[in-house]
Amino acid sequence: MSLSDLYQEVILDHYRAPRNRGRLPDATVSLNAENPLCGDELRLDLDVQGDRIANILFEGRGCSISLASASMMTELVKGGTLSAAREAIARFKAMLRSGEEDEALGDATALVGVSKFPVRVKCATLAWTALEQALDELSADRAR
Amino acid sequence: MFDPRVVRRDFPILEREVHGKRLVYLDNAATSQKPRAVIDAVADYYRRSNANVHRGLHQLAAEATEQYEAAREKVRAFIHAPDASGVIFTRNATEAINLVAYSWARKNLKEGDAILLTVAEHHSNLVPWQLVAQETGARLRYIRLTEDGRLDLSELDRLLEGVRLVSVAHASNVLGTVHPVETLARAAHAAGAKILVDAAQSAPHMPLDVQALDCDFLAFSGHKMLGPMGIGVLWARPEILEAMDPFLGGGEMIGVVGLESSTWREIPWKFEAGTPNVAGAIGLAAAIDYLERLGMENVRRHEEELITYAYRRLEEVPGIELYGPRDGRAGLIAFNLEGIHPHDVSQVLDQEGVAVRAGHHCCQPLMRELGVAATVRASFYIYNDRDDADVLVDALQKTREFFGRVAL
């Protein structure tokens, strides 16, 4: 295990230049997530039009893994359907469990190395778990 | 004065490598490593003398009891207590503080009373008092910090009004500040309050004298001072212990047990229910022997010299922020590298063989006070030397190069 297994260049790139960073004033759903153990904080704003995530922005503070992961996640699900987002979440979590790359995850595939560093898994999954919660809230709202 | 490189040879774990590098262990504020003498004392006890204590008339029981009580006497001498009846073995400092919270505070505090803490306390000297406050209606009050991280005692008299207990760390596990416990004890007593000193970060590192400190309770853990995990100490003034109810009920702590009620053994055993950690106590005694051979004055002097050197070297790292006062600190230092999360710093250091702690160090209120989510902490001990500080600084430079400029 070396540092470059964990911190692939594409991860550092997302960390240094995060995509989809900011706030959406008229978000359909917003979610605050935190990992009190690390002090990581993340806010997701989603603009959902029908079955599509028209826009998604994040803000937060945390380690390179958690912020890069959030950036990669937004890039992957933006413009896609809600069910595609749910599938991506499941695939991402499965990848961290199995340690096997999943090319369907785009840049986020690079986070596969995190599976070898169990203490960092929570950092990598923070944004994805937050997205899952946001989607749950959205469907609960719509069911009402 | 001792040579840390000679000391290092007594610690088998320090011979190992981490990721192909020499292990530079700088997480001593979390737990210290153990010398061969401590490991052997624990193993020898299990090999030769293992038996339950204070009962059983056979030879092994007598030997185990004798060694267990000899450990208590060793602790008494280490903290310069007048009488071993005030020395209670616990699991750790946390349990020692909880013992006082349950058996003393819950009975003696009522609505309107106050407990005075500091914002720099470890969760172990914070959460037990929150529970007491919730149950008794007592209020918590806090001593805040000056700009450079010392206790702001300018309003101490006002803060002490209505206070029944002051509970304060002797040395901060984040800022490295050594708190003026004697001053606080004098003020607390003048205000009619008792004072508990959390010595978890001082007992391993400097001479301790409960009579000079003039405290009422003192708590510390064995594992941070070369001893095994699972053994800690509460020292309290015997007259206070006499008036306190037991903490845990069970065997070992009783006199006569009836079906409806029972009588208690005399102190300290009244507070040691169940089979105690005999091997732990014996290991702690071996740790105290080891430290006293070095001399606690020498331990303190070594760490003062080392932390002064480390502070100066760390200051050379661009973009570093160091927390706590420059002078008079204990042998630890918390810091952050601009734009790089402590967990990322710690990950890179680990690859260089350097073990540090990254996170909130069980001090979330203090982190908020400092305006940070987390810090990196390097904490030194008797087997660390200037080389270790140099390796740390080099590894931090590498960390900066690795993450480069981050535009956030």
XYZ file of C-alpha atoms in Angstrom:
552
model
C 0.000 0.000 0.000
C 1.447 3.339 -0.948
C 0.235 6.890 -0.829
C -0.453 6.903 -4.564
C -2.865 3.968 -4.106
C -4.954 6.238 -1.947
C -4.330 9.637 -3.451
C -4.523 9.091 -7.199
C -3.798 12.199 -9.235
C -7.439 12.549 -10.314
C -8.433 12.707 -6.614
C -5.961 15.481 -5.895
C -7.234 17.245 -8.993
C -10.832 17.188 -7.732
C -9.593 18.296 -4.304
C -7.640 21.246 -5.701
C -10.320 22.223 -8.215
C -13.653 20.922 -6.979
C -16.510 20.753 -9.507
C -20.039 21.878 -8.691
C -19.123 23.799 -5.610
C -21.566 26.348 -4.262
C -25.137 26.860 -3.137
C -28.440 26.726 -5.011
C -30.794 29.422 -3.755
C -33.902 27.621 -5.028
C -32.925 24.050 -4.280
C -35.623 21.400 -4.472
C -33.939 19.609 -1.614
C -30.978 20.484 0.611
C -29.143 18.290 3.022
C -26.525 18.837 5.713
C -24.359 15.876 6.592
C -21.506 15.606 9.000
C -18.995 13.193 10.333
C -18.458 14.332 13.925
C -15.488 12.020 14.325
C -13.492 13.993 11.742
C -15.360 17.263 11.980
C -16.225 16.937 8.280
C -19.265 18.912 7.140
C -21.069 18.740 3.825
C -24.065 20.510 2.356
C -25.808 19.329 -0.799
C -28.274 21.407 -2.811
C -30.269 19.629 -5.536
C -32.461 21.066 -8.235
C -34.678 18.181 -9.325
C -36.879 18.570 -12.384
C -39.266 15.645 -12.719
C -37.113 12.550 -12.796
C -33.833 14.381 -13.388
C -31.201 16.019 -11.235
C -30.991 19.249 -13.224
C -28.306 20.650 -10.957
C -26.409 19.675 -7.834
C -23.936 21.775 -5.861
C -22.000 21.045 -2.697
C -20.198 22.978 -0.032
C -18.254 21.707 2.892
C -15.065 21.245 4.748
C -13.189 18.038 5.160
C -10.213 16.018 4.067
C -9.119 15.587 0.462
C -10.874 12.240 0.203
C -14.258 13.507 1.382
C -14.175 16.678 -0.717
C -12.857 14.974 -3.857
C -15.494 12.302 -3.428
C -18.238 14.948 -3.188
C -16.932 16.661 -6.311
C -16.828 13.371 -8.236
C -20.261 12.362 -7.051
C -21.881 15.609 -8.217
C -20.193 15.302 -11.588
C -21.477 11.767 -12.005
C -25.130 12.312 -11.061
C -25.699 15.810 -12.464
C -28.107 15.707 -15.387
C -28.955 12.076 -14.765
C -32.119 10.429 -13.501
C -32.934 9.790 -9.866
C -32.768 6.048 -10.385
C -29.355 6.360 -12.047
C -28.191 8.318 -8.999
C -29.433 5.575 -6.702
C -27.646 2.981 -8.778
C -24.426 5.002 -8.635
C -24.646 5.202 -4.849
C -25.061 1.433 -4.606
C -22.197 0.790 -7.031
C -19.913 3.191 -5.186
C -20.535 1.535 -1.830
C -20.079 -1.893 -3.426
C -16.747 -0.789 -4.886
C -15.438 0.292 -1.491
C -16.543 -3.028 -0.017
C -15.051 -5.207 -2.744
C -11.994 -3.140 -3.592
C -12.690 -3.776 -7.290
C -12.753 -0.886 -9.752
C -16.072 0.023 -11.322
C -15.551 2.031 -14.496
C -19.222 3.023 -14.501
C -18.399 5.432 -11.663
C -16.320 7.781 -13.826
C -13.636 9.697 -11.915
C -14.965 8.254 -8.674
C -13.469 4.924 -9.754
C -10.172 6.387 -8.548
C -11.456 6.175 -4.971
C -11.178 2.377 -5.101
C -7.882 2.639 -3.175
C -9.765 3.892 -0.139
C -10.988 0.328 0.410
C -7.454 -0.523 1.560
C -7.603 2.203 4.232
C -10.619 1.244 6.363
C -10.461 4.367 8.543
C -10.903 6.547 5.454
C -13.965 4.744 4.053
C -16.298 7.042 5.990
C -14.633 10.079 4.405
C -15.225 8.693 0.918
C -18.844 7.710 1.489
C -19.976 10.916 3.251
C -21.194 12.654 0.070
C -22.846 9.525 -1.316
C -24.689 8.813 1.907
C -25.776 12.441 1.976
C -27.104 12.141 -1.574
C -28.982 8.993 -0.602
C -30.594 10.846 2.297
C -31.491 13.764 0.055
C -33.165 11.398 -2.427
C -35.025 9.701 0.440
C -36.270 13.072 1.665
C -37.337 13.998 -1.823
C -39.393 10.832 -2.311
C -40.900 11.227 1.158
C -41.905 14.810 0.250
C -43.421 13.686 -3.014
C -45.363 10.888 -1.348
C -47.021 13.370 0.961
C 20.253 13.016 32.568
C 19.268 9.980 30.509
C 19.935 9.326 26.851
C 16.677 8.774 24.928
C 18.488 6.515 22.475
C 19.499 4.232 25.342
C 15.947 4.388 26.744
C 14.609 3.415 23.316
C 16.382 0.042 23.509
C 14.125 -0.948 26.403
C 11.024 -0.670 24.187
C 10.691 -3.669 21.866
C 7.970 -2.033 19.745
C 10.290 0.813 18.787
C 12.476 -1.690 16.929
C 9.757 -2.318 14.362
C 9.307 -0.598 11.067
C 6.182 0.985 9.606
C 5.829 1.035 5.804
C 9.526 0.245 5.576
C 10.548 3.216 7.721
C 11.782 3.465 11.289
C 8.786 3.953 13.583
C 8.760 7.481 14.993
C 6.105 7.228 17.648
C 4.715 10.674 18.472
C 1.277 9.704 19.784
C 2.245 9.446 23.422
C -0.567 11.648 24.666
C -2.935 8.935 23.410
C -0.939 6.084 24.899
C 2.717 5.425 25.617
C 4.699 2.399 24.558
C 5.745 -0.185 27.165
C 9.267 -1.078 28.244
C 10.359 -4.693 28.555
C 10.262 -4.326 32.359
C 6.505 -3.661 32.297
C 5.718 -6.359 29.740
C 7.761 -8.840 31.798
C 6.148 -7.824 35.095
C 2.687 -8.526 33.683
C 3.787 -11.798 32.079
C 5.653 -12.912 35.224
C 2.574 -12.291 37.329
C 0.498 -14.551 35.086
C 3.305 -17.101 34.847
C 4.149 -17.301 38.537
C 1.687 -15.684 40.933
C -1.738 -15.441 39.330
C -4.500 -15.789 41.923
C -7.407 -13.738 43.148
C -6.542 -11.162 45.751
C -7.803 -10.528 49.284
C -9.309 -13.986 49.638
C -7.920 -17.454 49.537
C -5.339 -18.525 52.018
C -3.028 -20.318 49.645
C 0.446 -19.200 48.718
C -0.430 -17.766 45.295
C -3.289 -15.699 46.710
C -0.943 -14.320 49.338
C 1.670 -13.422 46.704
C -0.887 -11.795 44.399
C -2.350 -9.775 47.269
C 1.086 -8.714 48.430
C 2.101 -7.555 44.938
C -1.222 -5.773 44.383
C -0.958 -3.869 47.651
C 2.729 -3.155 47.027
C 1.629 -1.531 43.747
C -0.774 0.672 45.700
C 2.057 1.742 47.981
C 4.235 2.462 44.940
C 1.510 4.737 43.531
C 1.173 6.482 46.893
C 4.884 7.297 46.962
C 4.816 8.372 43.272
C 2.189 11.044 43.928
C 3.514 11.834 47.421
C 0.233 11.025 49.124
C 0.391 10.761 52.900
C -1.558 7.528 53.089
C -2.223 4.604 50.720
C -5.850 4.400 51.855
C -6.598 7.251 49.441
C -5.291 5.316 46.423
C -8.051 3.538 44.491
C -7.331 1.438 41.413
C -9.704 2.103 38.525
C -9.692 1.196 34.851
C -8.384 4.584 33.768
C -8.636 8.312 34.453
C -12.116 8.383 32.921
C -13.407 5.837 35.408
C -11.658 7.660 38.255
C -13.446 10.902 37.344
C -16.752 9.079 36.956
C -16.284 7.547 40.401
C -16.142 11.041 41.885
C -19.081 12.148 39.732
C -21.262 9.240 40.867
C -20.236 8.762 44.473
C -19.377 12.284 45.543
C -20.981 14.837 43.221
C -24.401 13.235 42.862
C -24.767 13.118 46.605
C -23.286 16.496 47.454
C -24.502 18.775 44.681
C -27.953 20.239 44.392
C -29.851 22.688 42.243
C -28.160 26.079 42.190
C -24.689 24.711 42.901
C -22.051 25.152 40.243
C -19.205 23.062 38.843
C -16.292 25.002 37.397
C -14.450 23.484 34.420
C -12.315 24.901 31.626
C -13.148 24.998 27.911
C -9.957 23.023 27.306
C -11.127 19.889 29.112
C -10.980 16.436 27.589
C -14.432 14.884 27.127
C -13.629 12.602 30.074
C -13.548 15.613 32.391
C -16.581 17.200 30.772
C -19.261 14.631 29.994
C -19.378 13.124 33.534
C -20.144 16.615 34.873
C -22.806 17.223 32.234
C -24.498 14.061 33.494
C -24.189 15.247 37.102
C -25.617 18.627 36.139
C -28.572 17.045 34.344
C -29.329 14.905 37.340
C -28.760 17.365 40.193
C -29.706 20.656 38.565
C -26.208 21.997 39.206
C -24.843 24.384 36.587
C -21.607 24.090 34.628
C -19.360 27.092 34.385
C -16.213 27.472 32.317
C -12.867 29.164 32.629
C -12.052 30.487 29.165
C -8.682 30.923 27.502
C -6.411 33.841 26.875
C -5.208 34.632 23.356
C -2.182 32.313 23.708
C -4.154 29.417 25.167
C -3.587 29.840 28.905
C -6.429 29.843 31.411
C -7.951 33.286 31.780
C -8.088 33.656 35.549
C -8.888 37.373 35.549
C -12.446 36.723 36.710
C -11.759 33.668 38.810
C -13.352 35.058 41.973
C -16.621 35.794 40.192
C -16.550 32.395 38.469
C -16.107 30.656 41.809
C -19.302 32.027 43.354
C -21.556 29.135 44.314
C -19.030 26.579 43.024
C -18.833 23.283 44.916
C -16.337 21.561 42.646
C -13.536 22.727 40.369
C -12.393 20.043 37.925
C -9.445 20.838 35.718
C -6.744 19.140 33.684
C -3.235 19.534 35.065
C -1.924 19.692 31.499
C -3.997 20.211 28.345
C -3.862 17.305 25.876
C -4.163 19.723 22.950
C -2.622 23.054 23.897
C 0.132 21.562 26.017
C -0.539 24.224 28.626
C 0.388 23.307 32.183
C -2.377 24.776 34.305
C -1.656 26.586 37.586
C -3.338 23.954 39.714
C -1.926 25.219 43.039
C -3.452 28.643 42.416
C -6.784 27.093 41.459
C -6.727 24.821 44.520
C -6.138 27.777 46.844
C -8.933 29.768 45.245
C -11.295 26.783 45.189
C -10.750 26.027 48.865
C -11.163 29.685 49.804
C -14.525 29.579 48.023
C -15.521 26.420 49.889
C -15.160 24.167 46.841
C -13.332 20.901 46.280
C -10.886 20.486 43.418
C -10.299 17.510 41.140
C -7.118 17.419 39.071
C -7.157 15.364 35.869
C -3.505 14.331 35.795
C -3.776 12.071 32.725
C -1.332 14.299 30.815
C 0.902 15.241 33.742
C 1.450 12.066 35.766
C 3.537 10.504 32.947
C 5.624 13.610 32.399
C 6.414 15.550 35.567
C 6.791 15.132 39.325
C 3.420 14.973 41.068
C 2.809 15.868 44.687
C -0.810 15.852 45.813
C 0.149 17.590 49.040
C 1.919 20.430 47.253
C -0.923 20.726 44.726
C -3.327 20.624 47.672
C -6.015 18.971 45.552
C -8.892 16.840 46.848
C -9.081 14.350 43.992
C -6.478 13.326 41.431
C -7.081 11.023 38.469
C -4.712 9.431 35.978
C -4.286 6.446 33.647
C -1.495 3.882 33.735
C -1.276 3.337 29.987
C -0.042 6.852 29.224
C 2.887 6.387 31.648
C 4.421 3.136 30.357
C 1.904 0.959 32.218
C -0.633 -1.487 30.798
C -4.050 -0.468 29.512
C -6.976 -0.986 31.859
C -5.369 0.307 35.038
C -5.820 3.816 36.385
C -5.821 5.619 39.689
C -8.075 7.846 41.687
C -6.428 9.446 44.666
C -8.701 11.286 47.087
C -8.364 12.669 50.568
C -9.212 9.736 52.853
C -11.675 11.798 54.905
C -13.683 12.555 51.762
C -13.631 8.908 50.711
C -14.822 7.840 54.170
C -17.935 9.971 53.788
C -18.684 8.789 50.249
C -21.021 5.961 49.279
C -19.573 3.093 47.232
C -19.325 3.478 43.449
C -19.900 -0.098 42.272
C -21.362 -2.835 44.458
C -20.192 -6.428 44.501
C -17.549 -8.674 45.920
C -14.302 -7.373 47.369
C -15.868 -4.134 48.629
C -18.137 -5.575 51.319
C -17.959 -6.272 55.040
C -21.011 -8.243 56.117
C -23.605 -9.009 53.457
C -27.187 -9.602 54.502
C -30.243 -10.234 52.369
C -31.499 -6.669 52.738
C -28.346 -4.669 53.239
C -24.620 -4.912 53.704
C -21.720 -3.105 55.284
C -18.712 -1.837 53.392
C -15.069 -2.592 53.724
C -12.776 0.200 54.775
C -11.256 2.507 52.162
C -9.785 2.134 49.610
C -11.297 -1.327 49.075
C -14.826 0.051 49.515
C -14.370 1.484 46.020
C -12.878 -1.577 44.361
C -15.795 -3.921 43.674
C -15.100 -7.196 41.917
C -11.823 -8.813 40.980
C -9.437 -5.954 40.249
C -6.884 -5.695 37.446
C -4.058 -7.175 39.506
C -1.726 -7.655 36.546
C -2.428 -4.063 35.525
C -1.549 -2.730 38.976
C 1.667 -4.772 39.008
C 2.515 -3.513 35.526
C 1.872 0.056 36.652
C 4.198 -0.452 39.607
C 6.906 -1.635 37.195
C 6.261 1.454 35.063
C 6.663 3.697 38.104
C 9.931 1.916 38.967
C 11.141 2.560 35.427
C 10.178 6.243 35.494
C 11.722 6.767 38.917
C 14.987 5.230 37.792
C 15.068 7.944 35.114
C 13.838 10.510 37.642
C 10.642 12.495 37.039
C 12.584 15.767 37.194
C 14.769 14.455 34.371
C 11.728 13.305 32.409
C 10.271 16.803 32.635
C 13.580 18.466 31.708
C 14.072 16.138 28.729
C 10.598 16.908 27.398
C 10.949 20.643 27.967
C 14.179 20.686 25.962
C 12.709 18.497 23.250
C 9.456 20.436 22.849
C 11.347 23.731 22.742
C 13.458 22.309 19.921
C 10.432 20.809 18.140
C 8.489 24.084 18.411
C 11.370 25.995 16.820
C 11.747 23.441 14.020
C 7.989 23.325 13.346
C 7.897 27.103 13.042
C 10.135 26.720 9.974
C 7.389 24.867 8.081
C 5.600 27.355 5.809
C 1.859 27.645 6.367
C 1.920 25.917 9.758
C -0.244 27.131 12.609
C 0.848 26.088 16.108
C -1.682 26.117 18.948
C -1.057 26.963 22.577
C 1.606 28.976 24.360
C 5.227 29.017 23.233
C 6.721 28.545 26.693
C 6.137 26.398 29.728
C 4.325 23.733 27.788
C 4.124 19.996 28.273
C 5.788 17.769 25.681
C 3.100 17.936 23.034
C 2.075 20.291 20.287
C -1.021 20.604 18.135
C -0.881 22.239 14.731
C -2.424 22.568 11.295
C -0.941 22.923 7.828
C -2.746 25.576 5.831
C -5.182 24.085 3.338
C -4.486 20.454 4.249
C -6.874 18.492 6.448
C -5.276 16.905 9.557
C -6.343 13.453 8.400
C -4.488 13.931 5.129
C -1.435 15.182 7.021
C -1.539 12.195 9.327
C -1.908 9.811 6.379
C 1.239 11.123 4.703
C 3.155 11.130 7.995
C 2.139 7.515 8.554
C 3.735 6.557 5.245
C 6.932 8.135 6.568
C 6.749 6.005 9.716
C 5.599 8.935 11.862
C 2.650 8.169 14.162
C 0.698 11.266 15.224
C -2.894 11.855 16.188
C -5.269 13.774 13.943
C -8.756 14.808 14.944
C -10.471 16.621 17.773
C -8.526 14.777 20.502
C -11.713 14.290 22.547
C -11.875 18.079 22.938
C -14.713 19.211 20.671
C -15.513 22.362 22.692
C -11.844 23.380 22.564
C -11.757 22.829 18.780
C -14.716 25.202 18.459
C -12.902 27.660 20.724
C -9.873 27.504 18.417
C -12.142 27.804 15.373
C -10.901 24.576 13.774
C -12.541 21.219 13.069
C -9.468 19.226 13.963
C -5.724 19.440 14.459
C -2.659 17.265 14.123
C -0.927 16.526 17.418
C 2.611 15.343 18.010
C 3.339 14.231 21.563
C 6.779 13.285 22.803
C 8.092 11.060 25.556
C 11.264 9.682 27.101
C 12.316 7.639 24.049
C 11.910 10.498 21.569
C 14.798 12.742 20.626
C 15.656 15.593 18.266
C 16.003 13.142 15.378
C 12.316 12.308 15.788
C 11.379 15.993 15.650
C 13.526 16.363 12.513
C 11.839 13.367 10.862
C 8.455 14.942 11.695
C 9.432 18.274 10.144
C 10.830 16.604 6.998
C 7.633 14.563 6.656
C 5.541 17.734 6.973
C 7.552 19.331 4.181
C 6.811 16.252 2.058
C 3.126 16.573 2.933
C 3.100 20.128 1.633
C 4.820 19.092 -1.579
C 2.425 16.179 -2.038
C -0.736 18.193 -1.740
C 0.729 21.269 -3.362
C -1.215 24.460 -3.443
C -4.873 23.922 -2.803
C -7.195 26.700 -3.844
C -10.148 26.565 -1.509
